[in-house]
Amino acid sequence: MKAAVYQGKGRIALEERPRPVLQDDEVLIRVFAASICGTDLKVLRGGHFRVGENDTRVLGHELAGEIVAVGRHVGHWKKGQRVSAVPNIGCGHCEMCRRGLNNMCPDYEAFGIDIDGGFQQYMTVTAKALYGGNLFEIPAGMSYEEASLVEPLSCCFNAWKDLVVTPEDRVLILGTGPIAGLFLQLAKAYGARQVIVVGRRAERLAEIAPQGATDTVDSSRVDVVEEVLRLTGSRGVDVALTCAPAPELQVQAIACLARLGRVNFFSGLNKGTKVELDTNKVHYWGLKLLGSTGSSVEDYARALKLVETGKIRVTDVVTHRFGMAEAVDAFDHALSGKGLKTIIYPQEESLQ
Ligand SMILES: [Zn+2]
Ligand SMILES: [Zn+2]
């Protein structure tokens, strides 16, 4: 089989590998769609604390496929079932795992990080993943591509649920990547009265705005805080999300919040980055500063329903699709920052 393999900092190559050998307590899936995430690019650039600069790993944690073999000690799962997976597998016995927060487990393992992930034609679903409830059957009408994108949506949903957005709320989304696109759709689905998206490239703003924005702000041309205040009648926004790893966005988000405003710092910053915040505003205006990372099995289940019912059209954030022979090109493309989501179809030779 073919696999796109991370071979150390900055190197990814297509390899011919033997199909994974199935253990009695595992499931083997044929991967049909695997989406490239910012985290994959981060690993490739050599910046992930769980993947060393000299490690070898099949990346990819946003994936879907079909079960082709089932170990003899595995119950429930059958050959031919269409499945997708929650990537973070908890240890199962820590304080966080006991609360169902597999994404917060300090000893988690993850597909495409610690164990081989989706950018290969066949992938093993480990016993731990099966016991952790990390494997999901895909609803009948859902495509593999949609199912692969439930994962990033589930991370967005994890952030979203604590922001408690209502139809009275004005929402500010800072960033114009695929994650920003999913938040725009969530804001629309939850009926937010105003949804403002901020970006520094006009073409990206134009590309992403149709996903649910009522207003756009080009940060290369205007002052973000002044413009957001103007657009909200000097009131500010109730909810803000930072969706790019730029420290100034966090400062802008707080400056744009109205009284009792909530913010989620969704995008992580480079290690060691410190940001100076107006904590007096947090105090006097009763702000809520939130963060979130990854998604729990529960978040994933709920995101799957949002896609199944058509409330969120995840494929609207997909702009490029590649076959397996073009996997390296797919990464080059994603690294270039052009377009939104890039999907690899491991069973296709070429889609370009
Ligand atoms: Zn991801
Ligand atoms: Zn744990």
Coordinates of C-alpha atoms and ligand atoms in Angstrom, one line a residue:
M1 CA 0.0 0.0 0.0
K2 CA 1.0 3.6 -0.3
A3 CA 1.5 6.0 2.6
A4 CA 2.5 9.7 2.8
V5 CA 5.1 9.6 5.6
Y6 CA 6.6 12.4 7.7
Q7 CA 10.3 11.6 7.7
G8 CA 11.5 14.3 10.0
K9 CA 11.4 18.1 10.0
G10 CA 10.2 19.5 6.7
R11 CA 10.2 16.1 4.9
I12 CA 7.2 14.2 3.7
A13 CA 7.5 11.4 1.1
L14 CA 5.3 8.8 -0.6
E15 CA 6.4 5.3 0.5
E16 CA 5.4 1.8 -0.5
R17 CA 4.7 -0.1 2.8
P18 CA 3.2 -3.4 3.7
R19 CA -0.4 -3.3 4.8
P20 CA -0.6 -3.1 8.7
V21 CA -0.8 -6.5 10.3
L22 CA -4.0 -6.8 12.3
Q23 CA -3.9 -7.8 16.0
D24 CA -6.8 -9.8 17.5
D25 CA -8.2 -6.7 19.3
E26 CA -7.9 -4.2 16.4
V27 CA -9.8 -3.1 13.3
L28 CA -8.3 -2.3 9.9
I29 CA -9.8 0.4 7.8
R30 CA -9.4 1.3 4.2
V31 CA -9.0 5.1 4.3
F32 CA -11.1 7.0 1.7
A33 CA -10.7 10.6 2.8
A34 CA -8.1 12.3 5.0
S35 CA -8.1 16.1 5.4
I36 CA -4.9 18.1 6.0
C37 CA -5.1 20.1 9.2
G38 CA -3.0 23.0 10.5
T39 CA -1.6 20.6 13.1
D40 CA -0.2 18.3 10.3
L41 CA 1.5 21.4 8.9
K42 CA 2.8 22.3 12.3
V43 CA 4.3 18.8 12.7
L44 CA 5.8 19.0 9.2
R45 CA 7.5 22.4 10.0
G46 CA 9.0 20.6 13.1
G47 CA 6.9 22.1 15.8
H48 CA 4.9 19.6 17.8
F49 CA 5.8 18.4 21.3
R50 CA 4.7 14.9 20.6
V51 CA 6.4 14.3 17.2
G52 CA 10.1 14.6 17.2
E53 CA 12.1 16.4 14.4
N54 CA 13.6 13.0 13.5
D55 CA 10.5 10.7 14.0
T56 CA 8.9 8.8 11.2
R57 CA 5.1 9.0 11.2
V58 CA 2.0 8.8 9.0
L59 CA 0.3 12.0 9.8
G60 CA -3.5 12.7 9.4
H61 CA -6.1 12.7 12.2
E62 CA -9.1 13.9 10.2
L63 CA -10.1 10.7 8.3
A64 CA -12.9 8.3 7.3
G65 CA -12.9 4.9 5.7
E66 CA -14.4 1.4 5.5
I67 CA -13.7 -1.5 7.8
V68 CA -11.9 -4.2 5.8
A69 CA -10.8 -6.6 8.6
V70 CA -11.9 -7.1 12.2
G71 CA -9.7 -8.9 14.9
R72 CA -11.3 -12.0 16.4
H73 CA -11.6 -10.5 19.9
V74 CA -13.4 -7.4 18.6
G75 CA -17.2 -7.2 19.2
H76 CA -19.7 -4.9 17.5
W77 CA -17.6 -3.8 14.5
K78 CA -18.1 -5.6 11.2
K79 CA -16.4 -5.6 7.8
G80 CA -18.0 -3.1 5.4
Q81 CA -19.0 -0.6 8.0
R82 CA -18.2 3.0 7.1
V83 CA -16.4 4.7 9.9
S84 CA -14.6 7.8 11.1
A85 CA -12.6 8.4 14.3
V86 CA -12.0 10.8 17.2
P87 CA -8.2 11.2 17.1
N88 CA -7.3 11.7 20.8
I89 CA -7.4 8.5 22.7
G90 CA -7.4 9.0 26.5
C91 CA -5.6 6.7 29.0
G92 CA -8.9 5.8 30.4
H93 CA -8.1 6.2 34.1
C94 CA -7.0 9.7 34.8
E95 CA -9.1 12.5 36.3
M96 CA -9.9 14.0 32.8
C97 CA -10.7 10.6 31.2
R98 CA -13.1 9.8 34.1
R99 CA -15.0 13.0 33.2
G100 CA -15.2 11.9 29.6
L101 CA -12.6 14.5 28.5
N102 CA -10.3 12.3 26.4
N103 CA -9.0 15.4 24.7
M104 CA -7.7 16.8 28.1
C105 CA -5.9 13.6 29.1
P106 CA -2.2 14.3 29.9
D107 CA -1.3 10.9 28.6
Y108 CA -3.4 10.8 25.4
E109 CA -2.3 9.1 22.2
A110 CA -3.5 10.4 18.9
F111 CA -3.8 9.1 15.3
G112 CA -1.4 11.0 13.1
I113 CA 0.6 12.1 16.2
D114 CA 1.8 9.2 18.3
I115 CA 0.3 6.4 16.1
D116 CA 0.0 6.3 12.3
G117 CA -2.9 8.3 10.9
G118 CA -4.9 8.8 7.8
F119 CA -2.5 9.7 5.0
Q120 CA -2.2 6.0 4.0
Q121 CA -4.4 3.5 2.2
Y122 CA -5.0 1.3 5.2
M123 CA -4.9 2.3 8.9
T124 CA -5.1 0.3 12.1
V125 CA -7.6 1.3 14.7
T126 CA -6.0 0.3 17.9
A127 CA -7.6 -1.6 20.8
K128 CA -7.4 1.5 23.0
A129 CA -9.2 3.5 20.4
L130 CA -12.0 0.9 20.2
Y131 CA -12.4 0.7 24.0
G132 CA -12.3 4.5 24.2
G133 CA -15.3 4.8 22.0
N134 CA -13.2 6.7 19.4
L135 CA -14.6 4.9 16.4
F136 CA -17.9 6.1 14.9
E137 CA -20.1 4.6 12.3
I138 CA -20.9 7.1 9.6
P139 CA -24.6 7.8 8.9
A140 CA -25.8 6.3 5.6
G141 CA -26.2 9.6 3.6
M142 CA -22.8 11.0 4.7
S143 CA -19.8 11.0 2.3
Y144 CA -16.4 10.0 3.5
E145 CA -15.2 13.6 2.8
E146 CA -17.9 15.0 5.1
A147 CA -17.1 12.4 7.7
S148 CA -13.4 13.3 7.7
L149 CA -14.4 16.9 8.4
V150 CA -16.5 16.1 11.5
E151 CA -13.2 16.1 13.4
P152 CA -12.3 19.8 12.9
L153 CA -16.0 20.7 13.4
S154 CA -16.0 18.8 16.7
C155 CA -13.0 20.9 17.9
C156 CA -15.0 24.0 16.9
F157 CA -18.0 22.7 18.7
N158 CA -16.0 22.1 21.8
A159 CA -15.1 25.8 21.9
W160 CA -18.6 26.9 20.8
K161 CA -20.7 25.1 23.4
D162 CA -19.1 27.1 26.3
L163 CA -19.7 30.4 24.5
V164 CA -23.5 29.9 24.8
V165 CA -24.4 31.8 21.6
T166 CA -28.0 33.0 21.3
P167 CA -29.9 34.8 18.5
E168 CA -29.3 38.1 20.4
D169 CA -25.6 37.8 20.1
R170 CA -23.1 39.5 17.9
V171 CA -20.1 37.2 17.0
L172 CA -16.6 38.2 15.9
I173 CA -14.4 35.7 14.1
L174 CA -10.8 36.7 13.7
G175 CA -9.1 34.7 10.9
T176 CA -10.1 33.4 7.5
G177 CA -9.0 29.7 7.4
P178 CA -11.2 26.7 7.4
I179 CA -11.7 26.8 11.1
A180 CA -13.0 30.4 10.8
G181 CA -15.3 29.1 8.1
L182 CA -16.7 26.4 10.4
F183 CA -17.3 29.0 13.1
L184 CA -19.1 31.2 10.6
Q185 CA -21.4 28.3 9.9
L186 CA -22.0 27.6 13.6
A187 CA -22.8 31.2 14.2
K188 CA -25.3 31.1 11.4
A189 CA -26.8 27.8 12.5
Y190 CA -27.2 29.1 16.1
G191 CA -28.9 32.3 14.8
A192 CA -26.4 35.0 15.8
R193 CA -27.8 38.4 14.8
Q194 CA -24.5 39.7 13.5
V195 CA -21.4 37.8 12.4
I196 CA -18.3 39.8 11.6
V197 CA -15.2 38.1 10.1
V198 CA -11.8 39.8 10.2
G199 CA -8.9 39.0 7.8
R200 CA -5.8 40.7 6.3
R201 CA -6.3 39.4 2.8
A202 CA -9.2 40.6 0.7
E203 CA -9.4 37.5 -1.5
R204 CA -9.6 35.2 1.6
L205 CA -12.3 37.4 3.1
A206 CA -14.3 37.2 -0.1
E207 CA -13.8 33.4 -0.2
I208 CA -15.0 32.8 3.3
A209 CA -17.7 35.5 3.9
P210 CA -20.5 33.5 2.1
Q211 CA -20.2 30.8 4.8
G212 CA -22.2 33.0 7.2
A213 CA -20.7 36.5 7.7
T214 CA -22.9 39.6 7.8
D215 CA -19.9 41.9 7.8
T216 CA -16.2 41.7 6.8
V217 CA -13.3 43.7 8.1
D218 CA -10.0 43.9 6.1
S219 CA -7.4 44.4 8.8
S220 CA -4.8 45.5 6.2
R221 CA -6.9 48.5 5.5
V222 CA -8.7 49.6 8.6
D223 CA -8.2 49.5 12.4
V224 CA -10.0 46.3 13.5
V225 CA -11.2 47.6 16.9
E226 CA -12.5 50.9 15.5
E227 CA -14.3 49.2 12.6
V228 CA -15.9 46.5 14.8
L229 CA -17.1 49.2 17.2
R230 CA -18.5 51.1 14.2
L231 CA -20.3 48.0 12.9
T232 CA -21.9 47.3 16.3
G233 CA -23.0 50.9 17.1
S234 CA -20.1 51.4 19.6
R235 CA -21.4 48.4 21.6
G236 CA -18.9 45.7 20.7
V237 CA -19.5 42.0 20.3
D238 CA -20.8 39.4 22.7
V239 CA -18.6 36.6 21.5
A240 CA -15.2 36.5 19.8
L241 CA -13.0 33.6 18.5
T242 CA -9.4 33.9 17.5
C243 CA -8.7 31.5 14.6
A244 CA -5.1 32.3 13.6
P245 CA -1.9 32.0 15.7
A246 CA -1.3 35.7 15.9
P247 CA -1.0 37.3 19.4
E248 CA -2.5 40.6 18.3
L249 CA -5.8 38.9 17.5
Q250 CA -6.2 38.0 21.2
V251 CA -5.7 41.6 22.2
Q252 CA -8.1 42.8 19.5
A253 CA -10.7 40.2 20.5
I254 CA -10.8 41.5 24.1
A255 CA -10.9 45.1 22.9
C256 CA -13.9 44.4 20.8
L257 CA -15.9 42.6 23.5
A258 CA -19.1 44.2 24.9
R259 CA -20.1 43.9 28.6
L260 CA -20.4 40.3 29.7
G261 CA -18.6 39.3 26.4
R262 CA -17.0 35.9 26.0
V263 CA -13.9 35.0 24.0
N264 CA -12.3 31.7 23.1
F265 CA -8.6 31.7 22.2
F266 CA -9.1 28.8 19.7
S267 CA -5.8 29.0 17.8
G268 CA -2.7 28.2 19.9
L269 CA 0.3 30.6 19.7
N270 CA 3.9 29.6 19.3
K271 CA 5.4 28.2 22.4
G272 CA 6.6 30.8 24.9
T273 CA 4.5 33.6 23.4
K274 CA 3.1 36.0 26.1
V275 CA 0.3 38.4 25.5
E276 CA -0.4 41.6 27.5
L277 CA -4.1 41.8 28.3
D278 CA -6.4 44.5 29.6
T279 CA -7.4 42.6 32.7
N280 CA -9.2 45.6 34.2
K281 CA -11.7 45.3 31.3
V282 CA -12.1 41.6 32.1
H283 CA -12.8 42.6 35.8
Y284 CA -15.1 45.6 35.3
W285 CA -17.0 44.3 32.3
G286 CA -17.4 40.7 33.5
L287 CA -15.7 39.1 30.6
K288 CA -15.2 35.4 30.2
L289 CA -11.8 34.3 28.7
L290 CA -12.0 30.7 27.5
G291 CA -9.8 28.2 25.7
S292 CA -10.2 24.8 24.3
T293 CA -8.2 22.1 22.5
G294 CA -9.3 19.1 20.5
S295 CA -12.6 17.4 21.2
S296 CA -14.1 14.8 23.4
V297 CA -15.9 11.7 22.1
E298 CA -19.1 13.5 23.2
D299 CA -18.2 16.7 21.2
Y300 CA -17.6 14.5 18.2
A301 CA -20.9 12.7 18.5
R302 CA -22.7 16.1 18.5
A303 CA -20.7 17.5 15.6
L304 CA -21.6 14.4 13.6
K305 CA -25.3 15.2 14.2
L306 CA -24.8 18.8 13.0
V307 CA -23.3 17.4 9.7
E308 CA -25.9 14.6 9.4
T309 CA -28.8 17.0 9.7
G310 CA -27.3 19.5 7.2
K311 CA -27.0 22.3 9.8
I312 CA -23.3 22.6 9.0
R313 CA -22.0 22.0 5.5
V314 CA -18.5 21.0 6.2
T315 CA -17.5 20.4 2.6
D316 CA -18.1 24.2 1.9
V317 CA -14.7 24.8 3.4
V318 CA -13.0 22.3 1.0
T319 CA -11.2 24.0 -1.9
H320 CA -8.7 21.4 -3.1
R321 CA -8.6 17.6 -3.5
F322 CA -5.7 15.4 -4.3
G323 CA -5.1 11.7 -5.0
M324 CA -2.5 9.5 -3.3
A325 CA 0.2 9.9 -6.0
E326 CA -0.1 13.7 -5.4
A327 CA 0.1 13.5 -1.6
V328 CA 3.3 15.5 -1.5
D329 CA 1.9 18.1 -3.8
A330 CA -1.2 18.3 -1.5
F331 CA 1.1 19.2 1.4
D332 CA 3.0 21.7 -0.6
H333 CA -0.3 23.3 -1.6
A334 CA -1.6 23.4 2.0
L335 CA 1.7 24.9 3.2
S336 CA 1.4 27.6 0.6
G337 CA -1.6 29.0 2.5
K338 CA -3.7 29.1 -0.6
G339 CA -7.4 28.0 -0.4
L340 CA -9.1 26.6 2.6
K341 CA -9.2 22.8 3.3
T342 CA -7.2 20.3 1.3
I343 CA -8.3 16.7 1.2
I344 CA -6.3 13.6 0.2
Y345 CA -8.2 10.7 -1.3
P346 CA -5.9 7.7 -0.5
Q347 CA -7.7 5.3 -2.8
E348 CA -7.5 7.6 -5.8
E349 CA -4.3 7.8 -7.9
S350 CA -4.9 11.4 -9.1
L351 CA -7.5 14.1 -8.8
Q352 CA -5.6 17.0 -10.3
Ligands
ZN1 ZN -7.1 18.8 13.0
ZN2 ZN -6.4 10.0 30.8

